[in-house]
Short mmCIF file of C-alpha atoms (C1' of nucleotides) in Angstrom, two decimals:
data_model
loop_
_atom_site.label_atom_id
_atom_site.label_comp_id
_atom_site.label_asym_id
_atom_site.label_seq_id
_atom_site.Cartn_x
_atom_site.Cartn_y
_atom_site.Cartn_z
CA MET B 1 39.52 -36.36 49.81
CA ILE B 2 40.79 -39.67 50.44
CA PHE B 3 40.21 -42.61 47.84
CA HIS B 4 40.50 -40.34 44.94
CA PHE B 5 44.31 -39.71 46.04
CA LYS B 6 44.92 -43.45 45.52
CA ASN B 7 48.09 -43.58 43.43
CA LYS B 8 49.11 -40.09 43.84
CA PHE B 9 50.73 -41.22 47.08
CA PRO B 10 51.68 -44.79 46.35
CA GLN B 11 53.21 -45.26 49.68
CA LEU B 12 49.72 -45.01 51.27
CA ASN B 13 47.85 -47.32 48.92
CA ALA B 14 47.68 -50.28 51.45
CA TYR B 15 45.48 -48.01 53.59
CA TRP B 16 42.81 -47.32 50.95
CA ASP B 17 42.83 -51.02 50.09
CA LYS B 18 42.21 -52.18 53.57
CA TYR B 19 39.28 -50.08 54.04
CA LEU B 20 37.72 -50.80 50.41
CA PRO B 21 35.47 -53.54 52.06
CA PHE B 22 33.69 -50.95 54.27
CA GLN B 23 32.63 -48.76 51.25
CA LYS B 24 29.06 -49.05 50.04
CA LYS B 25 28.07 -48.89 46.37
CA GLN B 26 24.85 -46.57 45.75
CA GLU B 27 23.03 -45.88 42.76
CA VAL B 28 21.06 -42.85 43.16
CA PRO B 29 18.89 -40.97 40.94
CA ALA B 30 19.18 -37.16 39.96
CA LYS B 31 18.42 -34.60 42.55
CA THR B 32 19.16 -36.70 45.47
CA LEU B 33 19.97 -34.85 48.53
CA LEU B 34 23.15 -36.38 50.21
CA LEU B 35 24.02 -33.94 52.82
CA GLN B 36 21.56 -31.11 54.04
CA GLU B 37 22.80 -27.70 55.21
CA GLY B 38 22.90 -27.74 58.92
CA ARG B 39 23.37 -31.50 59.47
CA ARG B 40 26.75 -33.36 59.96
CA SER B 41 28.26 -35.10 57.34
CA GLN B 42 28.01 -38.75 57.88
CA GLN B 43 30.11 -40.25 55.10
CA TYR B 44 32.98 -39.80 52.79
CA ILE B 45 31.52 -39.77 49.01
CA PHE B 46 33.50 -41.01 45.88
CA ILE B 47 31.84 -40.24 42.59
CA GLU B 48 32.20 -43.42 40.45
CA LYS B 49 29.66 -42.06 37.58
CA GLY B 50 27.73 -38.83 37.46
CA CYS B 51 27.98 -35.41 38.93
CA LEU B 52 27.06 -33.53 42.11
CA ARG B 53 26.53 -29.92 43.34
CA ALA B 54 27.30 -28.03 46.58
CA PHE B 55 24.83 -25.40 47.31
CA LEU B 56 23.41 -23.29 50.08
CA ASN B 57 20.07 -21.54 50.67
CA LYS B 58 19.74 -17.82 50.61
CA ASP B 59 16.32 -16.10 51.01
CA GLY B 60 14.69 -19.16 49.73
CA ASN B 61 16.65 -19.67 46.69
CA ASP B 62 19.61 -22.12 45.81
CA LYS B 63 23.23 -20.73 45.40
CA THR B 64 25.32 -23.21 43.82
CA VAL B 65 29.05 -23.09 44.88
CA GLN B 66 30.67 -26.07 43.61
CA PHE B 67 30.44 -28.95 41.03
CA PHE B 68 31.94 -32.35 41.47
CA PHE B 69 32.43 -35.12 38.73
CA GLU B 70 33.84 -38.74 38.28
CA GLN B 71 36.77 -39.74 40.27
CA GLU B 72 36.34 -36.95 42.55
CA GLY B 73 35.82 -37.37 46.28
CA LEU B 74 34.02 -35.23 48.78
CA ALA B 75 34.11 -34.90 52.57
CA SER B 76 33.75 -31.60 54.26
CA PHE B 77 36.73 -32.01 56.31
CA GLU B 78 35.83 -29.65 59.05
CA SER B 79 32.03 -30.90 59.26
CA PHE B 80 33.60 -34.37 59.45
CA VAL B 81 36.55 -34.17 61.57
CA ASN B 82 35.35 -31.68 63.99
CA ASN B 83 31.73 -32.72 63.80
CA VAL B 84 30.15 -29.40 63.17
CA PRO B 85 27.08 -28.77 61.03
CA SER B 86 27.83 -28.48 57.33
CA PRO B 87 27.23 -24.84 55.84
CA ILE B 88 26.38 -26.55 52.56
CA SER B 89 23.94 -28.97 50.97
CA ILE B 90 25.02 -31.82 48.53
CA GLU B 91 22.92 -33.12 45.97
CA THR B 92 23.21 -35.26 42.59
CA ILE B 93 22.46 -33.45 39.52
CA GLU B 94 22.83 -36.50 37.08
CA PRO B 95 21.74 -40.20 38.25
CA SER B 96 24.89 -41.23 39.94
CA ILE B 97 26.99 -44.34 41.07
CA LEU B 98 28.71 -43.48 44.26
CA TYR B 99 30.93 -45.25 46.80
CA THR B 100 30.48 -44.07 50.42
CA LEU B 101 32.31 -44.81 53.29
CA PRO B 102 30.66 -44.29 56.84
CA LYS B 103 32.09 -41.69 58.87
CA LYS B 104 33.09 -44.32 61.50
CA TYR B 105 35.37 -45.97 59.35
CA ALA B 106 36.70 -42.80 57.57
CA LEU B 107 37.70 -41.50 61.07
CA GLN B 108 39.30 -44.53 61.86
CA LEU B 109 41.04 -44.72 58.60
CA ILE B 110 42.33 -40.89 59.10
CA ASP B 111 43.65 -41.95 62.58
CA GLU B 112 45.62 -44.75 61.01
CA LEU B 113 47.09 -42.62 58.38
CA SER B 114 48.09 -39.79 60.74
CA LYS B 115 50.91 -41.85 61.77
CA GLU B 116 52.35 -42.01 58.42
CA PRO B 117 54.88 -39.31 57.53
CA TYR B 118 53.53 -39.04 53.94
CA PHE B 119 49.88 -38.33 55.31
CA THR B 120 50.99 -34.96 56.36
CA GLN B 121 52.45 -34.37 53.10
CA MET B 122 49.35 -35.56 51.46
CA VAL B 123 47.06 -33.35 53.68
CA LEU B 124 49.28 -30.31 52.93
CA GLN B 125 49.04 -30.83 49.32
CA ILE B 126 45.32 -31.17 49.22
CA SER B 127 45.03 -28.19 51.70
CA ALA B 128 47.10 -26.10 49.29
CA GLN B 129 45.31 -26.98 46.28
CA ARG B 130 42.00 -26.03 47.76
CA GLN B 131 43.27 -22.81 49.05
CA ASN B 132 44.49 -22.09 45.51
CA HIS B 133 41.10 -22.96 44.09
CA TYR B 134 39.09 -20.75 46.42
CA MET B 135 41.59 -17.85 46.11
CA ASN B 136 41.25 -18.11 42.33
CA GLU B 137 37.65 -18.00 42.44
CA PHE B 138 37.68 -15.16 44.89
CA VAL B 139 39.93 -13.10 42.90
CA SER B 140 38.20 -13.72 39.62
CA PHE B 141 35.03 -12.30 41.06
CA ILE B 142 37.10 -8.96 41.88
CA ARG B 143 38.86 -9.11 38.64
CA ASP B 144 36.51 -10.44 35.98
CA THR B 145 33.22 -9.68 34.79
CA PRO B 146 30.56 -12.37 34.40
CA GLU B 147 31.17 -12.75 30.81
CA GLN B 148 34.61 -13.35 31.30
CA ARG B 149 34.01 -15.91 34.29
CA TYR B 150 31.71 -17.69 31.86
CA GLN B 151 34.50 -17.87 29.09
CA ASN B 152 36.95 -19.13 31.91
CA LEU B 153 34.53 -21.83 32.50
CA LEU B 154 34.21 -22.81 28.91
CA LYS B 155 37.97 -22.98 28.45
CA LYS B 156 39.17 -24.50 31.79
CA ARG B 157 35.94 -26.55 32.96
CA PRO B 158 34.13 -27.53 29.98
CA GLN B 159 32.44 -30.44 31.71
CA ILE B 160 30.42 -27.97 33.64
CA VAL B 161 28.89 -26.20 30.74
CA GLN B 162 28.25 -29.53 28.93
CA ARG B 163 26.64 -31.42 31.69
CA VAL B 164 25.23 -28.89 34.12
CA PRO B 165 21.81 -27.36 33.82
CA GLN B 166 22.22 -23.52 33.12
CA HIS B 167 20.63 -22.25 36.05
CA TYR B 168 22.95 -24.03 38.31
CA ILE B 169 25.87 -22.53 36.43
CA ALA B 170 24.19 -18.98 36.63
CA SER B 171 24.30 -18.86 40.38
CA TYR B 172 27.74 -20.20 40.43
CA LEU B 173 28.79 -17.49 38.24
CA GLY B 174 26.77 -14.89 40.40
CA VAL B 175 24.34 -13.90 37.73
CA SER B 176 20.60 -14.72 37.07
CA THR B 177 19.56 -17.26 34.71
CA VAL B 178 18.34 -14.67 32.37
CA HIS B 179 21.62 -12.79 32.27
CA LEU B 180 23.61 -16.01 31.62
CA SER B 181 21.48 -16.68 28.78
CA ARG B 182 22.10 -13.39 27.28
CA ILE B 183 25.59 -13.92 27.66
CA LYS B 184 25.50 -16.97 25.73
CA SER B 185 23.48 -15.28 22.92
CA LYS B 186 25.87 -12.45 22.98
CA LEU B 187 28.96 -14.88 22.38
CA ALA B 188 27.12 -16.78 19.82
CA LYS B 189 26.60 -13.74 17.73
CA GLY B 190 30.14 -12.74 18.17
CA LYS B 191 31.55 -16.10 16.95
CA SER B 192 28.94 -16.28 13.79
CA HIS B 193 30.81 -14.20 11.24
CA PHE B 194 33.20 -16.83 10.59
CA MET Z 1 53.08 -16.22 58.28
CA ILE Z 2 55.79 -16.96 60.69
CA PHE Z 3 56.69 -14.40 63.57
CA HIS Z 4 53.31 -13.33 64.05
CA PHE Z 5 52.52 -16.89 65.36
CA LYS Z 6 55.10 -16.43 68.07
CA ASN Z 7 53.35 -17.57 71.51
CA LYS Z 8 50.46 -19.38 69.37
CA PHE Z 9 52.88 -22.51 69.19
CA PRO Z 10 54.93 -21.89 72.41
CA GLN Z 11 57.06 -25.01 71.53
CA LEU Z 12 58.43 -23.29 68.70
CA ASN Z 13 59.23 -19.94 70.18
CA ALA Z 14 63.07 -20.66 70.44
CA TYR Z 15 63.27 -20.70 66.72
CA TRP Z 16 61.64 -17.27 66.24
CA ASP Z 17 64.19 -15.83 68.84
CA LYS Z 18 67.00 -17.32 67.15
CA TYR Z 19 66.25 -15.42 63.70
CA LEU Z 20 65.28 -12.33 65.42
CA PRO Z 21 68.77 -10.78 64.78
CA PHE Z 22 68.40 -11.38 61.18
CA GLN Z 23 65.38 -9.02 60.96
CA LYS Z 24 65.73 -5.55 59.56
CA LYS Z 25 63.65 -2.81 61.00
CA GLN Z 26 62.16 -0.63 58.19
CA GLU Z 27 60.12 2.71 58.32
CA VAL Z 28 58.49 3.43 54.98
CA PRO Z 29 56.22 6.21 53.94
CA ALA Z 30 52.51 5.42 52.53
CA LYS Z 31 52.43 3.92 49.03
CA THR Z 32 55.55 2.38 49.24
CA LEU Z 33 55.65 -0.54 46.78
CA LEU Z 34 57.03 -3.58 48.54
CA LEU Z 35 56.68 -6.32 46.14
CA GLN Z 36 55.65 -5.96 42.51
CA GLU Z 37 53.37 -8.43 40.57
CA GLY Z 38 55.64 -10.53 38.30
CA ARG Z 39 58.76 -10.42 40.69
CA ARG Z 40 59.59 -12.97 43.02
CA SER Z 41 59.08 -12.22 46.89
CA GLN Z 42 62.46 -11.62 48.72
CA GLN Z 43 61.36 -11.41 52.19
CA TYR Z 44 59.17 -12.04 54.83
CA ILE Z 45 57.31 -8.98 56.29
CA PHE Z 46 55.85 -8.33 59.62
CA ILE Z 47 53.73 -5.23 60.35
CA GLU Z 48 54.68 -3.42 63.55
CA LYS Z 49 52.62 -0.43 62.78
CA GLY Z 50 50.73 0.76 59.75
CA CYS Z 51 48.77 -1.13 57.04
CA LEU Z 52 49.22 -2.73 53.61
CA ARG Z 53 47.26 -3.80 50.61
CA ALA Z 54 47.65 -6.69 48.10
CA PHE Z 55 46.38 -5.56 44.75
CA LEU Z 56 46.74 -6.76 41.03
CA ASN Z 57 46.54 -4.91 37.64
CA LYS Z 58 43.74 -5.48 35.29
CA ASP Z 59 43.51 -3.46 32.27
CA GLY Z 60 45.52 -0.64 33.68
CA ASN Z 61 43.77 -0.33 37.13
CA ASP Z 62 44.28 -1.59 40.36
CA LYS Z 63 42.09 -4.27 42.02
CA THR Z 64 42.74 -4.57 45.75
CA VAL Z 65 42.19 -8.26 46.96
CA GLN Z 66 43.34 -7.94 50.74
CA PHE Z 67 44.38 -5.73 53.58
CA PHE Z 68 47.02 -6.35 56.21
CA PHE Z 69 47.27 -4.52 59.75
CA GLU Z 70 49.40 -4.51 62.73
CA GLN Z 71 50.94 -7.85 64.12
CA GLU Z 72 50.14 -9.59 60.95
CA GLY Z 73 52.82 -11.16 58.82
CA LEU Z 74 53.15 -11.63 54.92
CA ALA Z 75 54.74 -13.97 52.84
CA SER Z 76 53.38 -15.56 49.70
CA PHE Z 77 54.28 -18.77 50.64
CA GLU Z 78 54.09 -20.14 47.23
CA SER Z 79 56.18 -17.37 45.52
CA PHE Z 80 58.69 -17.78 48.37
CA VAL Z 81 59.54 -21.37 48.88
CA ASN Z 82 58.77 -22.38 45.24
CA ASN Z 83 60.45 -19.20 43.86
CA VAL Z 84 57.69 -18.43 41.48
CA PRO Z 85 56.57 -14.92 40.34
CA SER Z 86 54.20 -13.28 42.61
CA PRO Z 87 50.64 -12.67 41.11
CA ILE Z 88 49.96 -9.79 43.14
CA SER Z 89 51.71 -6.54 44.35
CA ILE Z 90 52.09 -5.34 47.96
CA GLU Z 91 52.23 -1.73 48.83
CA THR Z 92 51.80 0.33 52.17
CA ILE Z 93 48.66 2.21 52.74
CA GLU Z 94 49.70 4.34 55.74
CA PRO Z 95 53.57 5.03 56.68
CA SER Z 96 54.54 1.98 58.25
CA ILE Z 97 57.05 0.33 60.51
CA LEU Z 98 58.01 -3.21 59.23
CA TYR Z 99 60.26 -5.97 60.21
CA THR Z 100 61.45 -7.73 57.34
CA LEU Z 101 63.47 -11.01 57.12
CA PRO Z 102 65.33 -11.83 53.95
CA LYS Z 103 64.49 -14.84 52.09
CA LYS Z 104 67.70 -16.47 52.63
CA TYR Z 105 67.08 -16.51 56.41
CA ALA Z 106 63.55 -17.17 56.04
CA LEU Z 107 64.00 -20.53 54.05
CA GLN Z 108 66.80 -21.35 56.46
CA LEU Z 109 64.34 -21.13 59.22
CA ILE Z 110 61.59 -22.91 57.64
CA ASP Z 111 64.19 -25.62 56.91
CA GLU Z 112 65.09 -25.98 60.60
CA LEU Z 113 61.46 -25.86 61.70
CA SER Z 114 60.35 -28.80 59.33
CA LYS Z 115 62.18 -31.15 61.47
CA GLU Z 116 59.62 -30.20 64.41
CA PRO Z 117 56.64 -32.15 64.64
CA TYR Z 118 54.56 -28.88 65.87
CA PHE Z 119 55.58 -27.36 62.44
CA THR Z 120 53.30 -29.54 60.45
CA GLN Z 121 50.52 -28.68 62.91
CA MET Z 122 51.11 -25.12 62.60
CA VAL Z 123 51.27 -25.21 58.80
CA LEU Z 124 48.14 -27.11 58.85
CA GLN Z 125 46.44 -24.62 60.94
CA ILE Z 126 47.44 -21.76 59.01
CA SER Z 127 46.60 -23.48 55.74
CA ALA Z 128 43.17 -24.31 57.11
CA GLN Z 129 42.53 -20.72 58.19
CA ARG Z 130 43.42 -19.37 54.65
CA GLN Z 131 41.50 -21.82 53.08
CA ASN Z 132 38.61 -20.81 55.24
CA HIS Z 133 39.27 -17.22 54.52
CA TYR Z 134 39.26 -17.21 50.72
CA MET Z 135 36.08 -19.83 50.62
CA ASN Z 136 34.37 -17.26 52.84
CA GLU Z 137 35.20 -14.45 50.56
CA PHE Z 138 34.29 -16.50 47.51
CA VAL Z 139 30.96 -17.83 48.80
CA SER Z 140 30.15 -14.26 49.94
CA PHE Z 141 30.29 -12.99 46.35
CA ILE Z 142 27.91 -15.65 45.13
CA ARG Z 143 25.50 -15.15 48.13
CA ASP Z 144 25.54 -11.50 49.03
CA THR Z 145 24.80 -8.03 47.44
CA PRO Z 146 27.61 -5.51 47.30
CA GLU Z 147 25.83 -3.69 50.07
CA GLN Z 148 25.59 -6.57 52.15
CA ARG Z 149 29.15 -7.25 51.62
CA TYR Z 150 29.95 -3.70 52.80
CA GLN Z 151 27.95 -4.24 56.08
CA ASN Z 152 29.83 -7.39 56.60
CA LEU Z 153 33.02 -5.47 56.56
CA LEU Z 154 31.49 -2.71 58.90
CA LYS Z 155 30.58 -5.58 61.38
CA LYS Z 156 33.46 -7.87 61.13
CA ARG Z 157 36.46 -5.82 59.94
CA PRO Z 158 35.78 -2.13 61.00
CA GLN Z 159 39.44 -1.59 60.91
CA ILE Z 160 39.48 -1.58 57.18
CA VAL Z 161 36.35 0.79 56.68
CA GLN Z 162 37.95 3.08 59.26
CA ARG Z 163 41.69 3.16 58.15
CA VAL Z 164 41.71 2.28 54.31
CA PRO Z 165 40.80 4.95 51.74
CA GLN Z 166 37.45 4.22 50.14
CA HIS Z 167 38.55 3.51 46.45
CA TYR Z 168 40.69 0.47 47.73
CA ILE Z 169 37.60 -0.77 49.54
CA ALA Z 170 35.58 -0.43 46.57
CA SER Z 171 37.59 -2.77 44.41
CA TYR Z 172 37.84 -5.06 47.17
CA LEU Z 173 34.08 -5.20 47.26
CA GLY Z 174 33.80 -5.57 43.51
CA VAL Z 175 32.24 -2.31 42.86
CA SER Z 176 33.17 1.21 41.42
CA THR Z 177 34.12 4.12 43.93
CA VAL Z 178 30.93 5.87 42.96
CA HIS Z 179 28.64 3.00 43.81
CA LEU Z 180 30.44 2.46 47.15
CA SER Z 181 29.73 6.16 47.89
CA ARG Z 182 26.05 5.60 47.00
CA ILE Z 183 25.88 2.46 49.29
CA LYS Z 184 27.24 4.53 52.21
CA SER Z 185 24.66 7.40 51.73
CA LYS Z 186 21.98 5.08 51.32
CA LEU Z 187 23.11 3.27 54.64
CA ALA Z 188 23.35 6.61 56.36
CA LYS Z 189 19.90 7.88 55.23
CA GLY Z 190 18.47 4.43 56.67
CA LYS Z 191 19.93 5.08 60.22
CA SER Z 192 19.09 8.85 60.50
CA HIS Z 193 15.33 8.36 61.28
CA PHE Z 194 16.28 7.73 65.00
"C1'" DG D 1 51.13 29.50 54.16
"C1'" DC D 2 51.03 27.79 49.12
"C1'" DT D 3 50.06 24.20 46.16
"C1'" DG D 4 49.17 20.35 43.98
"C1'" DA D 5 47.50 15.79 44.96
"C1'" DA D 6 44.47 12.55 47.09
"C1'" DC D 7 39.92 11.75 48.69
"C1'" DG D 8 35.19 11.57 48.80
"C1'" DA D 9 30.35 13.31 47.52
"C1'" DT D 10 27.37 14.05 43.84
"C1'" DA D 11 24.81 14.57 39.17
"C1'" DA D 12 23.86 12.98 34.61
"C1'" DC D 13 23.93 9.60 31.62
"C1'" DA D 14 24.98 4.94 29.71
"C1'" DT D 15 25.12 0.20 30.33
"C1'" DA D 16 24.66 -4.13 32.86
"C1'" DT D 17 21.89 -6.83 35.34
"C1'" DG D 18 17.47 -8.55 37.86
"C1'" DT D 19 12.32 -9.61 37.85
"C1'" DT D 20 8.48 -11.28 35.89
"C1'" DA D 21 6.06 -13.38 32.45
"C1'" DT D 22 5.62 -16.23 28.28
"C1'" DC D 23 6.68 -19.64 25.09
"C1'" DA D 24 8.66 -23.85 23.09
"C1'" DA D 25 11.05 -28.00 23.51
"C1'" DG D 26 12.42 -31.80 25.94
"C1'" DT D 27 11.86 -35.43 29.77
"C1'" DT D 28 9.92 -37.64 33.34
"C1'" DT D 29 5.95 -40.02 35.60
"C1'" DC D 30 2.10 -42.49 35.98
"C1'" DG X 1 0.42 -41.33 25.57
"C1'" DA X 2 -1.27 -37.50 28.42
"C1'" DA X 3 0.07 -34.63 32.00
"C1'" DA X 4 3.45 -32.38 34.82
"C1'" DC X 5 7.63 -30.94 35.34
"C1'" DT X 6 12.36 -29.20 33.72
"C1'" DT X 7 14.98 -26.45 30.94
"C1'" DG X 8 16.19 -22.38 28.28
"C1'" DA X 9 15.29 -18.65 25.22
"C1'" DT X 10 13.19 -14.09 24.98
"C1'" DA X 11 10.82 -9.65 25.69
"C1'" DA X 12 9.46 -5.87 28.49
"C1'" DC X 13 10.37 -3.33 32.21
"C1'" DA X 14 12.58 -2.16 36.80
"C1'" DT X 15 16.75 -1.55 39.35
"C1'" DA X 16 21.56 -1.72 40.02
"C1'" DT X 17 25.89 -0.50 38.71
"C1'" DG X 18 29.65 1.81 35.81
"C1'" DT X 19 31.54 6.16 33.53
"C1'" DT X 20 32.63 10.68 33.14
"C1'" DA X 21 32.82 15.05 35.01
"C1'" DT X 22 32.53 18.58 38.46
"C1'" DC X 23 33.28 20.26 43.16
"C1'" DG X 24 34.93 21.01 47.89
"C1'" DT X 25 37.82 19.40 51.29
"C1'" DT X 26 41.78 17.47 53.41
"C1'" DC X 27 46.34 16.70 53.57
"C1'" DA X 28 51.46 16.11 52.52
"C1'" DG X 29 55.45 18.46 50.84
"C1'" DC X 30 57.74 22.51 50.00
#
DNA sequence: GCTGAACGATAACATATGTTATCAAGTTTC
DNA sequence: GAAACTTGATAACATATGTTATCGTTCAGC
């Protein structure tokens, strides 16, 4: 949410630089839980290498709702700024290299930034982007079949299909692992008559 | 998006008042198309009485994605400010009384407002609310069954169930009209053994 | 009041999707 | 390197959901 915007708003670069020293580099194995549903977020996370997923628990099983890759940053803004419990958990999928900024400094940074006119512009842009993201996901569920949603992934976010274990993708698409497997084999057949 | 925020940001009330004279009162019958998918939005709409829906076309049939009621205002901000084609159509469900503000004045109003510090705050709040709305809808599709989604509607947005024809609700929930009918009859049975 | 459209329930059948179980291959851990 | 775990494919069966058609009711427009 913050550092991955470096250079997108050059006017604010000085701020990122100022807080770089407070970052901590962390190397963590796969399946490391970084934030647990119900807890309060204690840090901003930037992904140097690896990938993460956001998920929630429903009747005992995981439902993955989002994926994150290199050069992306995460902070549940709400959980963070308003200090409310996070509705989701975050964990690594691959062994990852992360840079984290403790909440204390992140809030301090936001406080400094909020005096800058460009900050508003940045927050608005980020907010609009996210709104757009969730709206597209939502509309896609109404409009598209699971098969079409999978093909969208293949076309627009091939990273996910290539790097993420299939059962996470299945819940993200809203289907069972078995059904996603069926979708794949059906698509494979369709292609094979070159 | 604008006038329905009157009194929520009292500091800005003078602006709304200034533009009231440019509003047009419109009484329209049910099923009146107010904005067509692919066209550019030409007005801000405030609902005095009645209800509307937003929908899009998929392979020849409607998919309803949102409902609007009294005291709500609509403007596809993006389609509006950026002058891009609207991805959705808007039409009345009930005979309605609307107040519309032509694009020309709406843009002028936004321009004036943008100099106010409270405007940023307002836009951020609206933006956050919408982001939250779409995120909840999205997560609900991953997490909940259609039956649970219907029960959520009943509990959290009873207006929709009471006033909107069932086939619109069905597509909003992502199921066929027949299946929604089945869900209802199943729930009715469950309740009847008082 | 008549008439056609809109609405909603239901049945019958077809298809999509979930569940459980099994197997095979690949990976990690010790 | 053996054992345990993870991943993914597949089969068999159960359930959920879609499609088409029919019917009765209500309602708007004339």
